[in-house]
Structure formats: structure tokens, C-alpha cells
XYZ file of C-alpha atoms in Angstrom:
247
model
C -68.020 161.353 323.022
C -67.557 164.062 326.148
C -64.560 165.510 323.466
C -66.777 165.832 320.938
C -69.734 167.482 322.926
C -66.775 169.859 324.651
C -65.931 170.478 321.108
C -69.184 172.012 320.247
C -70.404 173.682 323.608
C -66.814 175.708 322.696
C -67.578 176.593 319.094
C -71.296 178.110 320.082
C -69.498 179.959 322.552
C -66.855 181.243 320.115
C -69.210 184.186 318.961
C -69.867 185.557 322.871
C -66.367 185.462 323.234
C -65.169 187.639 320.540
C -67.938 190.217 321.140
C -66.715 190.357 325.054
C -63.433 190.515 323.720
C -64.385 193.827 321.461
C -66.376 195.652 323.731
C -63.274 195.269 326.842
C -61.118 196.412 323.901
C -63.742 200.000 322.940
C -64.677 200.557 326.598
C -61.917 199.599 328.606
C -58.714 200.687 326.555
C -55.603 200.155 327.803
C -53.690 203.369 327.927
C -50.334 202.952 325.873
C -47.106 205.817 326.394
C -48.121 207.143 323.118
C -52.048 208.309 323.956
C -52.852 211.288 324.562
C -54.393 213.003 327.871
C -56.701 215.227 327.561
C -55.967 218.027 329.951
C -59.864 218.680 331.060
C -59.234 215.016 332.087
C -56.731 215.178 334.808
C -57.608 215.436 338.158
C -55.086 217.249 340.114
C -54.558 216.964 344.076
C -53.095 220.503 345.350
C -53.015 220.476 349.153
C -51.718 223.990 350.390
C -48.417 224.939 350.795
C -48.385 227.708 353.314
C -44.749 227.996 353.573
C -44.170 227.588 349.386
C -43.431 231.262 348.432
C -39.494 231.717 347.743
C -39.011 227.902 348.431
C -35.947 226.268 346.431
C -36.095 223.825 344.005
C -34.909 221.552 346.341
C -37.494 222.155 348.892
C -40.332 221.560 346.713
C -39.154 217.918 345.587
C -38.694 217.263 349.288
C -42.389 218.715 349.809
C -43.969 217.049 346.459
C -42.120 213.329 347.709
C -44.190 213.481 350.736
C -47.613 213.941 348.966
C -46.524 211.265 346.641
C -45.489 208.759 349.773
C -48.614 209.845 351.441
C -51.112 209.420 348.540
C -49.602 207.062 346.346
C -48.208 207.185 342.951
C -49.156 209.516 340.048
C -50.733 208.654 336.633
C -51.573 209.550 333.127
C -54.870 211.201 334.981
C -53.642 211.966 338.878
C -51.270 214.572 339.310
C -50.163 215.579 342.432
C -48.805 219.901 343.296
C -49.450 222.024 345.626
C -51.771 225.343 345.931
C -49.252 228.468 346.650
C -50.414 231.899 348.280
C -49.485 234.787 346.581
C -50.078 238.059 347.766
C -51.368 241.259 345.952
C -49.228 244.351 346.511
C -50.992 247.630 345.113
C -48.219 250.714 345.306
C -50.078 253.770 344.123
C -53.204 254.948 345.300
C -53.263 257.494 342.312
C -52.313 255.288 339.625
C -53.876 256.223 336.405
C -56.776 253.950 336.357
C -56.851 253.958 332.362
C -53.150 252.851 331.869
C -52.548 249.123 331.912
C -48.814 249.727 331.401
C -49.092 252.204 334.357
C -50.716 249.501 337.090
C -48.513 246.879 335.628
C -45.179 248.854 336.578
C -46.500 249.339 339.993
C -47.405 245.092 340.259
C -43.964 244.546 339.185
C -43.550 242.623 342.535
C -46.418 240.505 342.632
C -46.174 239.475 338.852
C -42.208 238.678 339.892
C -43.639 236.295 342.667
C -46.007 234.464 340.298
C -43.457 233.781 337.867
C -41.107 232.939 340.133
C -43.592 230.098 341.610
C -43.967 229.214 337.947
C -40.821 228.639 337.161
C -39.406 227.051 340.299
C -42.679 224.274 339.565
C -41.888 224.151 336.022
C -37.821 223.005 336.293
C -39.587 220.611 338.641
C -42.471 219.354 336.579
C -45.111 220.101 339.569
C -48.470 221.668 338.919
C -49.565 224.543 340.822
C -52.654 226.631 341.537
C -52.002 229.876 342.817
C -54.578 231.900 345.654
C -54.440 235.437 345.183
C -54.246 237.496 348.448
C -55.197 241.532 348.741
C -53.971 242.755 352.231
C -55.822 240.572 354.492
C -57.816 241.788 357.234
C -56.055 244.465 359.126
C -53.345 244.506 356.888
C -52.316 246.985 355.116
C -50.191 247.896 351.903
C -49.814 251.401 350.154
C -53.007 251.685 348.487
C -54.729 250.597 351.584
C -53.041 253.081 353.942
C -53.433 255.890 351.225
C -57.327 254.875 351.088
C -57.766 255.230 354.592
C -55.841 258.512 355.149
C -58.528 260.078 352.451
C -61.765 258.927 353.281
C -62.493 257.119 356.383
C -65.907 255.931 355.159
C -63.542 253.551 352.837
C -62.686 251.566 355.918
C -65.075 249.246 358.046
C -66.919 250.822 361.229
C -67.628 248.434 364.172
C -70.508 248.929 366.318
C -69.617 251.375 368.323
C -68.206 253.827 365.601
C -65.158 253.067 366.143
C -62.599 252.710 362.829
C -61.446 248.862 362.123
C -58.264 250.180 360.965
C -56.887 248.278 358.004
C -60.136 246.502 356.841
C -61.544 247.853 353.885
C -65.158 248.241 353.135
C -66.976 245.994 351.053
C -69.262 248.869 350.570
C -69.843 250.022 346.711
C -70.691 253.389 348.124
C -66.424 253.195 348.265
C -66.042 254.234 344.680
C -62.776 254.883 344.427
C -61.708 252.606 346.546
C -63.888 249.805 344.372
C -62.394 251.541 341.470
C -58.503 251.154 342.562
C -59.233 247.870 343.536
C -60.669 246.694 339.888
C -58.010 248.060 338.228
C -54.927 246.213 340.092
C -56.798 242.900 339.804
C -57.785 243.165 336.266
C -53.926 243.705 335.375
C -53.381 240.624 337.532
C -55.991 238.371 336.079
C -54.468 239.045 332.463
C -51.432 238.194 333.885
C -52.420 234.857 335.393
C -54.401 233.925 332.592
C -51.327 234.749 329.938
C -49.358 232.639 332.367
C -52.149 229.658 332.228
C -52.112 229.774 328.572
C -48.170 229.542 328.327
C -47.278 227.004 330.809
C -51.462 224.626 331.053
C -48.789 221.930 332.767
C -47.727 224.437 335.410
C -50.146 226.723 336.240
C -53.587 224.584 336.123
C -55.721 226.598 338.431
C -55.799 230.297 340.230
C -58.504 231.465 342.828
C -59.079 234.955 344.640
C -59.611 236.898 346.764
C -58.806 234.244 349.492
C -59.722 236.467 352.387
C -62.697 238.565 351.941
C -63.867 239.281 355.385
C -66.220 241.660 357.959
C -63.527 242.943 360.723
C -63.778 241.409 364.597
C -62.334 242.835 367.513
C -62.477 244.068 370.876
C -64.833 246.991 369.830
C -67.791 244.637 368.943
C -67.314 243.219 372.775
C -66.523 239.408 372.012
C -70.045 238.956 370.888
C -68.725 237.000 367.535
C -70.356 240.191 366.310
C -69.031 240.667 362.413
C -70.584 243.600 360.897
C -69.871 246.605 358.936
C -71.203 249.919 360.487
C -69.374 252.147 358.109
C -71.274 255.045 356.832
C -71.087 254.129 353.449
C -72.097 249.927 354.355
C -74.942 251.430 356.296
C -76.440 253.721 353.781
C -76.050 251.324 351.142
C -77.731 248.325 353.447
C -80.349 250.702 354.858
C -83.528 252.028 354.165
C -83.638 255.668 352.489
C -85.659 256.661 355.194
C -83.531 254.889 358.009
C -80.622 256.554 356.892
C -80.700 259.889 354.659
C -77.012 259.754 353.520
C -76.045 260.353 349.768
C -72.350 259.675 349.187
């Protein structure tokens, strides 16, 4: 008698257990070697490698082995890389502003240095995302030194009128400066998105201009003061009838 009645508890049950059984197998899947992962589905840890540029293959599976001790393992939808710095070098203040193939020959090193990143993490199956550095804060490179020899009102003021040597204005007043500036990282966007395009395994993610910043020093007398005084900065921040100056 209990056999029979176990019997036919389990047959009513039969139905419920088949439609659990359908719905684990359409929501839950069980990802096999042969599915495929959608890219825009990957999550990708990149922790920052500061010391990444010109590293050997050898030094980045040494680097990547820690993350994957330290995190755990990878999967079909966690990849583990690192984010790389790359800095901008402009060379020629007077570049023609209209050639492409012009500003490209004068990027030759920078574009070098993001394909050599790419193709040290590509023999190495490691995802990268690069940050894209101009001359950062009092830094200076060619086109930076050339804008500041020709116009001083390119550069940031501090308080006291005195130059912030090597810190550009973010001051639209700057045309050229704003001008040269476009141009070089337009060529180097193309680049990095041609690159992303090529290699979507490698190269997953870019960001710039990592260090966009208002100059501190002694001149702005350790008040944490971080301002632009610059003629152009103030004229363009200013009331017309504060401050009179057409650039």
C-alpha cells in the first residue's frame, strides 16, 4: 500500500519536474568549449602597470601570474591584463595641421610604443587598455617648449603673474596651441582605434588625457591654491567689463 501511494505522489510530480528541468536548462546554460563569448560580455580586470612600458615578455607573465594568484582564476567572462601608460610625444610645433601623413611621421615614436605594448600582450595572450599621456604638468616635449617660446599667454599664470613654466593653458583663447594639440591626438585616436579593431583581444580599452591639470607651486604660497591667471584663462573666465582683452 505505502508503494503504491509513493508510486503515484511520484507520477503527479513527474510534470513539475520536467518543467524545472527545462527552465535550469534555457536560463542557466552550461557553457560548453564550443560557445561563443560575446565580447561586450567580458568583464576585464586591468590594474595599472606603472612600470609596463618596454617590459619583456617575460616580465609580463611574471606580472599577469600575480594578478591571477591574487584574484583567482580566469574564465570564459573574467579576464585579467593590465592598464599601460603611454605617453604622447608631439615633435613639430609647425607641423602642417592639414596633413595626416605629416603629424603621423612626427608620432612615429608614440605609435612605435603602442604597438610595441600590443604586441608584447598579444604573444602573451593578455588584454590591455592603454592611458594616453600629453606632457604632464611641468613637463615638457617639443611642441610644448616651442608653444611657450611664442606666446606666453599659451602657458598657465599663477597668482602672482608669475609663468608656471611647462603647464599649458586650458584656455581656448590658446588657438593655436588648441589647434596643435587636436591635430596630434586625432592622428593618435585613429591609430588606437585601427589598433582596437585589429587586435578586440588585445587592445580592449584606451583612455586620455590622464593628466589634465591647473599648475601648483610655490608662487600660489602653499594655499592649495590651483588656478589659472593666464591672460588668455582670465579673459575667457571674466566678465567683458572686468577684463577688456581681445586675443
Amino acid at each position: 500500500m505505502t508503494r503504491m501511494i509513493s508510486l503515484s505522489v511520484s507520477r503527479r510530480l513527474w510534470p513539475i519536474i520536467g518543467l524545472v528541468a527545462l527552465l535550469s536548462v534555457v536560463l542557466f546554460p552550461v557553457p560548453s568549449s564550443s560557445q561563443t563569448v560575446n565580447r561586450d560580455d567580458v568583464l576585464y580586470i586591468l590594474p595599472y602597470w606603472v612600470g609596463g612600458l618596454g617590459s619583456t615578455d617575460a616580465d609580463l607573465l611574471a606580472e599577469i601570474e600575480k594578478v591571477r594568484q591574487r584574484l583567482g582564476p580566469e574564465g570564459p567572462y573574467v579576464k585579467f591584463g593590465f592598464a599601460l601608460y603611454v605617453d604622447i610625444r608631439m615633435e613639430n610645433w609647425n607641423v602642417d595641421l592639414s596633413n595626416a601623413t605629416a603629424i603621423r611621421a612626427v608620432l612615429a615614436t608614440t605609435i612605435a610604443r603602442i604597438d610595441g605594448l600590443i604586441d608584447t600582450a598579444r604573444r602573451n595572450n593578455v588584454p590591455i587598455s592603454l592611458s594616453l599621456l600629453t606632457a604632464i604638468r611641468g613637463g615638457y616635449d617639443p611642441v610644448q617648449t616651442a608653444s611657450e617660446g611664442e606666446d606666453i599667454r599659451s602657458m598657465q599664470w599663477y597668482s602672482d603673474n608669475v609663468l608656471a613654466s611647462g603647464w599649458w593653458t586650458h584656455s581656448r583663447y590658446a588657438r593655436k596651441a588648441m589647434a596643435v594639440q587636436e591635430a596630434y591626438i586625432r592622428e593618435i585616436g585613429k591609430i588606437v582605434a585601427n589598433r582596437m579593431a585589429k587586435y578586440p583581444d588585445t587592445l580592449v580599452a584606451a583612455s586620455g588625457d590622464g593628466e589634465v591639470e591647473l599648475a601648483d607651486g610655490v608662487a600660489n604660497r602653499g594655499a592649495e591654491i590651483y588656478a589659472d591667471y593666464s591672460p588668455f584663462a582670465v579673459a575667457e573666465y571674466s566678465s567683458p567689463a572686468i577684463c577688456a582683452l581681445t586675443p
